[in-house]
PDB file of C-alpha atoms and ligand atoms in Angstrom:
ATOM      1  CA  MET A   1       0.024   0.271   0.250  1.00  0.00           C
ATOM      2  CA  PRO A   2       1.678   3.406  -1.099  1.00  0.00           C
ATOM      3  CA  TRP A   3       0.915   6.098   1.492  1.00  0.00           C
ATOM      4  CA  ILE A   4       2.429   9.802   1.506  1.00  0.00           C
ATOM      5  CA  ASP A   5       2.705  11.631   4.762  1.00  0.00           C
ATOM      6  CA  THR A   6       2.318  15.079   3.671  1.00  0.00           C
ATOM      7  CA  HIS A   7       3.037  16.804   6.984  1.00  0.00           C
ATOM      8  CA  ALA A   8       5.582  15.641   9.757  1.00  0.00           C
ATOM      9  CA  HIS A   9       7.811  17.345  11.987  1.00  0.00           C
ATOM     10  CA  LEU A  10      10.477  14.703  12.103  1.00  0.00           C
ATOM     11  CA  GLN A  11      12.989  17.490  13.199  1.00  0.00           C
ATOM     12  CA  GLU A  12      11.349  17.911  16.576  1.00  0.00           C
ATOM     13  CA  HIS A  13      13.451  16.828  19.288  1.00  0.00           C
ATOM     14  CA  ARG A  14      10.646  13.913  20.011  1.00  0.00           C
ATOM     15  CA  PHE A  15      12.237  11.877  17.412  1.00  0.00           C
ATOM     16  CA  ALA A  16      15.964  12.781  18.028  1.00  0.00           C
ATOM     17  CA  ALA A  17      16.644   9.631  19.891  1.00  0.00           C
ATOM     18  CA  ASP A  18      15.087   7.181  17.509  1.00  0.00           C
ATOM     19  CA  LEU A  19      14.379   8.809  13.965  1.00  0.00           C
ATOM     20  CA  PRO A  20      15.818   5.725  11.990  1.00  0.00           C
ATOM     21  CA  ALA A  21      13.489   3.257  13.700  1.00  0.00           C
ATOM     22  CA  VAL A  22      10.627   5.710  13.041  1.00  0.00           C
ATOM     23  CA  LEU A  23      11.543   5.868   9.405  1.00  0.00           C
ATOM     24  CA  ALA A  24      12.115   1.978   9.001  1.00  0.00           C
ATOM     25  CA  ARG A  25       8.359   1.627  10.620  1.00  0.00           C
ATOM     26  CA  ALA A  26       7.029   4.030   8.167  1.00  0.00           C
ATOM     27  CA  THR A  27       8.528   2.100   5.304  1.00  0.00           C
ATOM     28  CA  GLU A  28       7.115  -1.097   6.792  1.00  0.00           C
ATOM     29  CA  ALA A  29       3.731   0.499   6.869  1.00  0.00           C
ATOM     30  CA  GLY A  30       3.995   1.359   3.037  1.00  0.00           C
ATOM     31  CA  VAL A  31       4.757   4.826   3.426  1.00  0.00           C
ATOM     32  CA  GLU A  32       6.881   5.851   0.143  1.00  0.00           C
ATOM     33  CA  ARG A  33       7.311   9.509   0.984  1.00  0.00           C
ATOM     34  CA  ILE A  34       7.434  11.751   4.068  1.00  0.00           C
ATOM     35  CA  ILE A  35       7.470  15.622   3.784  1.00  0.00           C
ATOM     36  CA  THR A  36       9.197  17.368   6.861  1.00  0.00           C
ATOM     37  CA  ILE A  37       8.055  20.661   7.397  1.00  0.00           C
ATOM     38  CA  GLY A  38       9.810  23.838   9.300  1.00  0.00           C
ATOM     39  CA  ILE A  39       7.964  26.107  11.386  1.00  0.00           C
ATOM     40  CA  ASP A  40      10.835  28.790  12.000  1.00  0.00           C
ATOM     41  CA  LEU A  41      14.116  28.934  10.497  1.00  0.00           C
ATOM     42  CA  PRO A  42      15.954  26.618  12.696  1.00  0.00           C
ATOM     43  CA  THR A  43      13.287  23.788  12.031  1.00  0.00           C
ATOM     44  CA  SER A  44      13.377  24.664   8.112  1.00  0.00           C
ATOM     45  CA  ARG A  45      17.159  24.029   8.191  1.00  0.00           C
ATOM     46  CA  SER A  46      16.872  20.821   9.924  1.00  0.00           C
ATOM     47  CA  ALA A  47      14.075  19.784   7.584  1.00  0.00           C
ATOM     48  CA  VAL A  48      16.355  20.326   4.634  1.00  0.00           C
ATOM     49  CA  GLN A  49      19.258  18.681   6.569  1.00  0.00           C
ATOM     50  CA  LEU A  50      17.127  15.526   7.282  1.00  0.00           C
ATOM     51  CA  ALA A  51      15.703  15.531   3.873  1.00  0.00           C
ATOM     52  CA  ALA A  52      19.245  15.513   2.315  1.00  0.00           C
ATOM     53  CA  GLN A  53      19.938  12.574   4.807  1.00  0.00           C
ATOM     54  CA  TYR A  54      17.420  10.427   4.114  1.00  0.00           C
ATOM     55  CA  PRO A  55      15.949   9.897   0.861  1.00  0.00           C
ATOM     56  CA  LEU A  56      12.436   8.791   2.241  1.00  0.00           C
ATOM     57  CA  LEU A  57      12.100  12.576   2.944  1.00  0.00           C
ATOM     58  CA  ALA A  58      11.404  15.667   1.411  1.00  0.00           C
ATOM     59  CA  SER A  59      11.167  19.009   2.851  1.00  0.00           C
ATOM     60  CA  ALA A  60       9.402  22.375   3.104  1.00  0.00           C
ATOM     61  CA  VAL A  61      10.357  25.707   4.682  1.00  0.00           C
ATOM     62  CA  GLY A  62       8.497  28.822   6.074  1.00  0.00           C
ATOM     63  CA  ILE A  63       7.779  30.418   9.341  1.00  0.00           C
ATOM     64  CA  GLN A  64       4.330  29.235  10.975  1.00  0.00           C
ATOM     65  CA  PRO A  65       2.100  31.864  11.908  1.00  0.00           C
ATOM     66  CA  ASN A  66       2.669  31.448  15.612  1.00  0.00           C
ATOM     67  CA  HIS A  67       6.245  31.780  15.343  1.00  0.00           C
ATOM     68  CA  VAL A  68       6.264  35.113  13.127  1.00  0.00           C
ATOM     69  CA  SER A  69       6.739  37.471  15.958  1.00  0.00           C
ATOM     70  CA  GLU A  70       9.926  35.728  17.039  1.00  0.00           C
ATOM     71  CA  ALA A  71      11.568  35.850  13.631  1.00  0.00           C
ATOM     72  CA  GLU A  72      14.697  37.801  13.494  1.00  0.00           C
ATOM     73  CA  PRO A  73      15.431  40.471  10.912  1.00  0.00           C
ATOM     74  CA  GLY A  74      17.633  38.048   8.508  1.00  0.00           C
ATOM     75  CA  ASP A  75      15.101  34.936   9.094  1.00  0.00           C
ATOM     76  CA  TRP A  76      12.880  35.558   6.152  1.00  0.00           C
ATOM     77  CA  ASP A  77      15.771  36.389   3.718  1.00  0.00           C
ATOM     78  CA  ALA A  78      17.462  33.028   4.665  1.00  0.00           C
ATOM     79  CA  ILE A  79      14.024  30.952   4.185  1.00  0.00           C
ATOM     80  CA  VAL A  80      13.932  32.567   0.771  1.00  0.00           C
ATOM     81  CA  THR A  81      17.505  31.370  -0.128  1.00  0.00           C
ATOM     82  CA  LEU A  82      16.932  28.273   0.999  1.00  0.00           C
ATOM     83  CA  ALA A  83      13.738  27.687  -1.157  1.00  0.00           C
ATOM     84  CA  GLU A  84      15.701  29.227  -4.041  1.00  0.00           C
ATOM     85  CA  THR A  85      18.453  26.575  -4.039  1.00  0.00           C
ATOM     86  CA  ASP A  86      17.676  23.566  -2.027  1.00  0.00           C
ATOM     87  CA  PRO A  87      16.579  20.620  -4.316  1.00  0.00           C
ATOM     88  CA  THR A  88      14.899  18.616  -1.219  1.00  0.00           C
ATOM     89  CA  ILE A  89      12.354  21.546  -0.960  1.00  0.00           C
ATOM     90  CA  VAL A  90       8.906  20.465  -2.364  1.00  0.00           C
ATOM     91  CA  ALA A  91       6.647  23.260  -0.706  1.00  0.00           C
ATOM     92  CA  ILE A  92       6.697  26.584   0.888  1.00  0.00           C
ATOM     93  CA  GLY A  93       5.275  26.529   4.400  1.00  0.00           C
ATOM     94  CA  GLU A  94       4.152  25.966   6.956  1.00  0.00           C
ATOM     95  CA  THR A  95       2.080  29.380   6.757  1.00  0.00           C
ATOM     96  CA  GLY A  96      -1.230  30.972   7.261  1.00  0.00           C
ATOM     97  CA  LEU A  97      -3.294  32.338  10.181  1.00  0.00           C
ATOM     98  CA  ASP A  98      -4.130  31.417  13.678  1.00  0.00           C
ATOM     99  CA  ARG A  99      -6.292  33.190  16.287  1.00  0.00           C
ATOM    100  CA  TYR A 100      -6.502  30.075  18.639  1.00  0.00           C
ATOM    101  CA  TRP A 101      -3.230  30.170  19.754  1.00  0.00           C
ATOM    102  CA  ASP A 102      -3.219  34.194  19.310  1.00  0.00           C
ATOM    103  CA  ARG A 103       0.827  34.208  19.824  1.00  0.00           C
ATOM    104  CA  SER A 104       1.665  36.877  16.826  1.00  0.00           C
ATOM    105  CA  PRO A 105      -0.138  40.029  16.025  1.00  0.00           C
ATOM    106  CA  PHE A 106      -2.685  39.243  13.529  1.00  0.00           C
ATOM    107  CA  PRO A 107      -1.629  41.909  10.772  1.00  0.00           C
ATOM    108  CA  LEU A 108       2.270  40.322  11.060  1.00  0.00           C
ATOM    109  CA  GLN A 109       0.750  36.727  10.367  1.00  0.00           C
ATOM    110  CA  GLU A 110      -1.147  38.193   7.517  1.00  0.00           C
ATOM    111  CA  GLU A 111       1.964  39.816   6.220  1.00  0.00           C
ATOM    112  CA  TYR A 112       3.839  36.923   6.493  1.00  0.00           C
ATOM    113  CA  PHE A 113       1.240  34.706   4.974  1.00  0.00           C
ATOM    114  CA  ARG A 114       1.213  36.905   1.972  1.00  0.00           C
ATOM    115  CA  ARG A 115       5.036  36.620   1.740  1.00  0.00           C
ATOM    116  CA  HIS A 116       4.738  33.003   1.573  1.00  0.00           C
ATOM    117  CA  LEU A 117       1.942  32.893  -1.022  1.00  0.00           C
ATOM    118  CA  ALA A 118       4.195  35.343  -3.320  1.00  0.00           C
ATOM    119  CA  LEU A 119       7.338  33.132  -2.747  1.00  0.00           C
ATOM    120  CA  ALA A 120       5.411  29.844  -3.874  1.00  0.00           C
ATOM    121  CA  ARG A 121       4.073  31.585  -6.950  1.00  0.00           C
ATOM    122  CA  ARG A 122       7.305  32.992  -7.969  1.00  0.00           C
ATOM    123  CA  LEU A 123       9.087  29.607  -7.469  1.00  0.00           C
ATOM    124  CA  GLY A 124       6.233  27.360  -8.702  1.00  0.00           C
ATOM    125  CA  LYS A 125       5.836  25.413  -5.597  1.00  0.00           C
ATOM    126  CA  PRO A 126       2.746  24.618  -3.495  1.00  0.00           C
ATOM    127  CA  VAL A 127       2.248  26.368  -0.261  1.00  0.00           C
ATOM    128  CA  ILE A 128       1.140  24.745   3.016  1.00  0.00           C
ATOM    129  CA  ILE A 129      -1.463  26.344   4.695  1.00  0.00           C
ATOM    130  CA  HIS A 130      -2.199  26.233   8.634  1.00  0.00           C
ATOM    131  CA  CYS A 131      -5.578  27.678   9.318  1.00  0.00           C
ATOM    132  CA  ARG A 132      -6.769  27.702  12.877  1.00  0.00           C
ATOM    133  CA  GLU A 133      -9.988  29.692  13.692  1.00  0.00           C
ATOM    134  CA  ALA A 134      -9.059  32.084  11.123  1.00  0.00           C
ATOM    135  CA  GLU A 135     -11.136  30.527   8.001  1.00  0.00           C
ATOM    136  CA  ALA A 136     -12.546  33.564   6.819  1.00  0.00           C
ATOM    137  CA  ASP A 137      -9.526  35.710   6.819  1.00  0.00           C
ATOM    138  CA  THR A 138      -7.305  32.786   4.992  1.00  0.00           C
ATOM    139  CA  VAL A 139     -10.120  32.620   2.432  1.00  0.00           C
ATOM    140  CA  ARG A 140      -9.768  36.478   2.109  1.00  0.00           C
ATOM    141  CA  VAL A 141      -6.412  36.783   1.636  1.00  0.00           C
ATOM    142  CA  LEU A 142      -6.379  33.675  -0.876  1.00  0.00           C
ATOM    143  CA  ARG A 143      -9.003  35.512  -2.970  1.00  0.00           C
ATOM    144  CA  GLU A 144      -7.282  38.820  -2.917  1.00  0.00           C
ATOM    145  CA  THR A 145      -3.776  37.303  -3.929  1.00  0.00           C
ATOM    146  CA  ILE A 146      -5.365  34.897  -6.525  1.00  0.00           C
ATOM    147  CA  ALA A 147      -7.627  37.969  -8.012  1.00  0.00           C
ATOM    148  CA  ALA A 148      -4.394  40.221  -7.987  1.00  0.00           C
ATOM    149  CA  ASP A 149      -1.462  37.751  -9.043  1.00  0.00           C
ATOM    150  CA  GLY A 150      -3.069  34.496 -10.231  1.00  0.00           C
ATOM    151  CA  PRO A 151      -3.713  30.936  -8.992  1.00  0.00           C
ATOM    152  CA  VAL A 152      -1.417  29.485  -6.229  1.00  0.00           C
ATOM    153  CA  ALA A 153      -1.194  25.553  -5.955  1.00  0.00           C
ATOM    154  CA  GLY A 154      -1.584  24.465  -2.037  1.00  0.00           C
ATOM    155  CA  VAL A 155      -3.031  22.454   0.731  1.00  0.00           C
ATOM    156  CA  MET A 156      -5.190  23.285   3.852  1.00  0.00           C
ATOM    157  CA  HIS A 157      -3.024  21.331   6.026  1.00  0.00           C
ATOM    158  CA  SER A 158      -4.874  19.296   9.218  1.00  0.00           C
ATOM    159  CA  PHE A 159      -8.082  20.492   7.930  1.00  0.00           C
ATOM    160  CA  SER A 160     -10.547  21.702  10.927  1.00  0.00           C
ATOM    161  CA  GLY A 161     -12.865  24.165   9.341  1.00  0.00           C
ATOM    162  CA  ASP A 162     -16.549  23.792   8.264  1.00  0.00           C
ATOM    163  CA  ALA A 163     -17.946  22.295   4.828  1.00  0.00           C
ATOM    164  CA  ALA A 164     -18.394  26.020   3.463  1.00  0.00           C
ATOM    165  CA  THR A 165     -14.326  26.643   4.203  1.00  0.00           C
ATOM    166  CA  ALA A 166     -13.603  23.344   2.607  1.00  0.00           C
ATOM    167  CA  GLU A 167     -16.076  24.340  -0.333  1.00  0.00           C
ATOM    168  CA  GLN A 168     -14.385  27.668  -0.916  1.00  0.00           C
ATOM    169  CA  CYS A 169     -10.545  26.277  -0.704  1.00  0.00           C
ATOM    170  CA  VAL A 170     -11.487  23.781  -3.301  1.00  0.00           C
ATOM    171  CA  GLN A 171     -12.931  26.504  -5.634  1.00  0.00           C
ATOM    172  CA  LEU A 172      -9.785  28.602  -5.011  1.00  0.00           C
ATOM    173  CA  GLY A 173      -8.104  25.350  -6.280  1.00  0.00           C
ATOM    174  CA  LEU A 174      -6.507  24.006  -3.204  1.00  0.00           C
ATOM    175  CA  LEU A 175      -6.363  20.361  -1.763  1.00  0.00           C
ATOM    176  CA  ILE A 176      -7.713  19.361   1.574  1.00  0.00           C
ATOM    177  CA  SER A 177      -5.578  17.223   4.083  1.00  0.00           C
ATOM    178  CA  CYS A 178      -7.033  15.312   6.822  1.00  0.00           C
ATOM    179  CA  ALA A 179      -4.762  14.480  10.053  1.00  0.00           C
ATOM    180  CA  GLY A 180      -5.633  12.148  12.819  1.00  0.00           C
ATOM    181  CA  MET A 181      -8.304  14.595  14.090  1.00  0.00           C
ATOM    182  CA  VAL A 182     -10.752  12.970  11.763  1.00  0.00           C
ATOM    183  CA  THR A 183     -10.562   9.811  13.473  1.00  0.00           C
ATOM    184  CA  PHE A 184     -11.561  11.077  16.920  1.00  0.00           C
ATOM    185  CA  PRO A 185     -14.860   9.943  17.780  1.00  0.00           C
ATOM    186  CA  SER A 186     -16.454  13.328  18.368  1.00  0.00           C
ATOM    187  CA  ASN A 187     -15.697  14.700  15.033  1.00  0.00           C
ATOM    188  CA  THR A 188     -18.554  13.752  12.985  1.00  0.00           C
ATOM    189  CA  ALA A 189     -18.725  17.163  10.984  1.00  0.00           C
ATOM    190  CA  LEU A 190     -15.162  16.645   9.947  1.00  0.00           C
ATOM    191  CA  ARG A 191     -15.823  13.203   8.708  1.00  0.00           C
ATOM    192  CA  GLU A 192     -18.721  14.250   6.508  1.00  0.00           C
ATOM    193  CA  ILE A 193     -16.429  17.090   5.350  1.00  0.00           C
ATOM    194  CA  ALA A 194     -13.598  14.430   4.401  1.00  0.00           C
ATOM    195  CA  ALA A 195     -16.223  12.502   2.872  1.00  0.00           C
ATOM    196  CA  ALA A 196     -17.267  15.228   0.258  1.00  0.00           C
ATOM    197  CA  VAL A 197     -13.792  16.074  -0.766  1.00  0.00           C
ATOM    198  CA  PRO A 198     -13.633  15.674  -4.496  1.00  0.00           C
ATOM    199  CA  ALA A 199     -11.209  12.704  -5.103  1.00  0.00           C
ATOM    200  CA  ASP A 200      -8.542  14.748  -6.799  1.00  0.00           C
ATOM    201  CA  ARG A 201      -8.055  17.075  -3.751  1.00  0.00           C
ATOM    202  CA  LEU A 202      -7.911  14.752  -0.897  1.00  0.00           C
ATOM    203  CA  LEU A 203      -4.581  14.284   1.032  1.00  0.00           C
ATOM    204  CA  ILE A 204      -3.277  12.345   4.206  1.00  0.00           C
ATOM    205  CA  GLU A 205      -0.899  13.688   6.796  1.00  0.00           C
ATOM    206  CA  THR A 206       0.118  13.049  10.276  1.00  0.00           C
ATOM    207  CA  ASP A 207       1.012  16.221  11.471  1.00  0.00           C
ATOM    208  CA  CYS A 208       3.319  14.247  13.998  1.00  0.00           C
ATOM    209  CA  PRO A 209       4.358  14.138  16.769  1.00  0.00           C
ATOM    210  CA  TYR A 210       0.726  15.751  17.032  1.00  0.00           C
ATOM    211  CA  LEU A 211      -2.813  14.700  16.757  1.00  0.00           C
ATOM    212  CA  THR A 212      -2.051  10.943  17.127  1.00  0.00           C
ATOM    213  CA  PRO A 213      -5.024   9.042  15.252  1.00  0.00           C
ATOM    214  CA  VAL A 214      -7.404   6.325  16.720  1.00  0.00           C
ATOM    215  CA  PRO A 215      -6.433   3.714  17.634  1.00  0.00           C
ATOM    216  CA  VAL A 216      -3.189   4.671  18.958  1.00  0.00           C
ATOM    217  CA  ARG A 217      -3.999   7.941  20.533  1.00  0.00           C
ATOM    218  CA  GLY A 218      -2.026   8.744  23.484  1.00  0.00           C
ATOM    219  CA  GLN A 219       1.405   7.622  22.072  1.00  0.00           C
ATOM    220  CA  ARG A 220       3.633   9.913  19.922  1.00  0.00           C
ATOM    221  CA  ASN A 221       2.414  10.133  16.427  1.00  0.00           C
ATOM    222  CA  GLU A 222       4.621   8.817  13.607  1.00  0.00           C
ATOM    223  CA  PRO A 223       4.260   8.620   9.736  1.00  0.00           C
ATOM    224  CA  ALA A 224       3.656   4.917  10.259  1.00  0.00           C
ATOM    225  CA  PHE A 225       0.187   5.910  11.817  1.00  0.00           C
ATOM    226  CA  VAL A 226      -0.988   7.587   8.728  1.00  0.00           C
ATOM    227  CA  ALA A 227      -2.271   4.301   7.640  1.00  0.00           C
ATOM    228  CA  HIS A 228      -4.886   4.353  10.396  1.00  0.00           C
ATOM    229  CA  THR A 229      -6.188   8.167   9.032  1.00  0.00           C
ATOM    230  CA  ALA A 230      -6.201   6.527   5.633  1.00  0.00           C
ATOM    231  CA  LYS A 231      -8.551   3.549   6.691  1.00  0.00           C
ATOM    232  CA  LEU A 232     -10.934   5.638   8.472  1.00  0.00           C
ATOM    233  CA  LEU A 233     -11.147   7.939   5.749  1.00  0.00           C
ATOM    234  CA  ALA A 234     -11.620   5.020   3.270  1.00  0.00           C
ATOM    235  CA  SER A 235     -14.788   3.798   5.182  1.00  0.00           C
ATOM    236  CA  VAL A 236     -16.302   7.164   5.385  1.00  0.00           C
ATOM    237  CA  ARG A 237     -15.937   7.571   1.618  1.00  0.00           C
ATOM    238  CA  GLY A 238     -16.990   3.950   0.857  1.00  0.00           C
ATOM    239  CA  ILE A 239     -13.980   2.791  -0.919  1.00  0.00           C
ATOM    240  CA  SER A 240     -11.253   0.093  -0.296  1.00  0.00           C
ATOM    241  CA  PRO A 241      -8.051   1.662   1.542  1.00  0.00           C
ATOM    242  CA  GLU A 242      -6.223   0.462  -1.511  1.00  0.00           C
ATOM    243  CA  GLU A 243      -8.130   3.064  -3.327  1.00  0.00           C
ATOM    244  CA  LEU A 244      -7.738   5.547  -0.810  1.00  0.00           C
ATOM    245  CA  GLY A 245      -3.868   5.233  -0.712  1.00  0.00           C
ATOM    246  CA  HIS A 246      -3.654   5.016  -4.884  1.00  0.00           C
ATOM    247  CA  LEU A 247      -5.646   8.478  -5.179  1.00  0.00           C
ATOM    248  CA  THR A 248      -4.042  10.348  -2.312  1.00  0.00           C
ATOM    249  CA  THR A 249      -0.634   9.246  -3.137  1.00  0.00           C
ATOM    250  CA  ALA A 250      -1.304  10.227  -6.893  1.00  0.00           C
ATOM    251  CA  ASN A 251      -2.677  13.557  -5.630  1.00  0.00           C
ATOM    252  CA  ALA A 252       0.490  14.056  -3.280  1.00  0.00           C
ATOM    253  CA  ARG A 253       3.001  13.184  -6.070  1.00  0.00           C
ATOM    254  CA  ARG A 254       0.963  15.766  -8.463  1.00  0.00           C
ATOM    255  CA  LEU A 255       0.925  18.666  -5.971  1.00  0.00           C
ATOM    256  CA  PHE A 256       4.438  18.530  -4.828  1.00  0.00           C
ATOM    257  CA  ALA A 257       5.848  16.933  -8.035  1.00  0.00           C
ATOM    258  CA  LEU A 258       7.261  13.847  -6.245  1.00  0.00           C
ATOM    259  CA  SER A 259       8.809  11.115  -8.289  1.00  0.00           C
ATOM    260  CA  ALA A 260       7.702   7.903  -7.461  1.00  0.00           C
ATOM    261  CA  ASN A 261      10.542   6.278  -5.393  1.00  0.00           C
TER     262      ASN A 261
HETATM  263 NI1   NI B 301       2.373  21.399  11.189  1.00  0.00          NI
END
């Protein structure tokens, strides 16, 4: 079964002691590729370093909205230079907007979101969008930049919005990625949304080490567990896990221009 974990944070300290074993379990579970994602300059640098070291990995670089107020003056320029030059980078992000944690001033979050969108567009790479309790503003910024500068490819990662937002994002050309939250018993609405995403717009991810899916909740999340989310998604969409694997893997390869391993 080919799976692609489109969103992981393998550079986090919780993987420092056993990353080779984590990657071996991923391969054993059928994960053919993992995108490890930066949330600031240091973790973007380490994402690139890990992807150079392990062929199973690709990387994404960016400054996540909760971290934009901590960015040093040269950090954005360094992200741009990395994105322009490093061959392991398949996407820009994660970026986006977040009112849940409210750790950075919202106008600064929006300015960085627009910078990431412009960089992604200039380099012809997809953008990885984090959105938490900021759906209307995320759609507004996307609409404005698409109207002004043209389409941008990308994904709403770890989607947690409502059905209307999902539909608006699909209309804007984006993909919708489901993480372990979709397996939590209380998330009926999210399962209904996941069931309705067009087949060519659906991605899967772990967002590990966070958001561990049922039935392994309570453990540290890791890429091998993407299979649990995938099986749940297959059942809510009324297709086999094999079909779900093939379609989400094809979508991820297309969006991130990943070669088949
Ligand atoms: Ni993330």
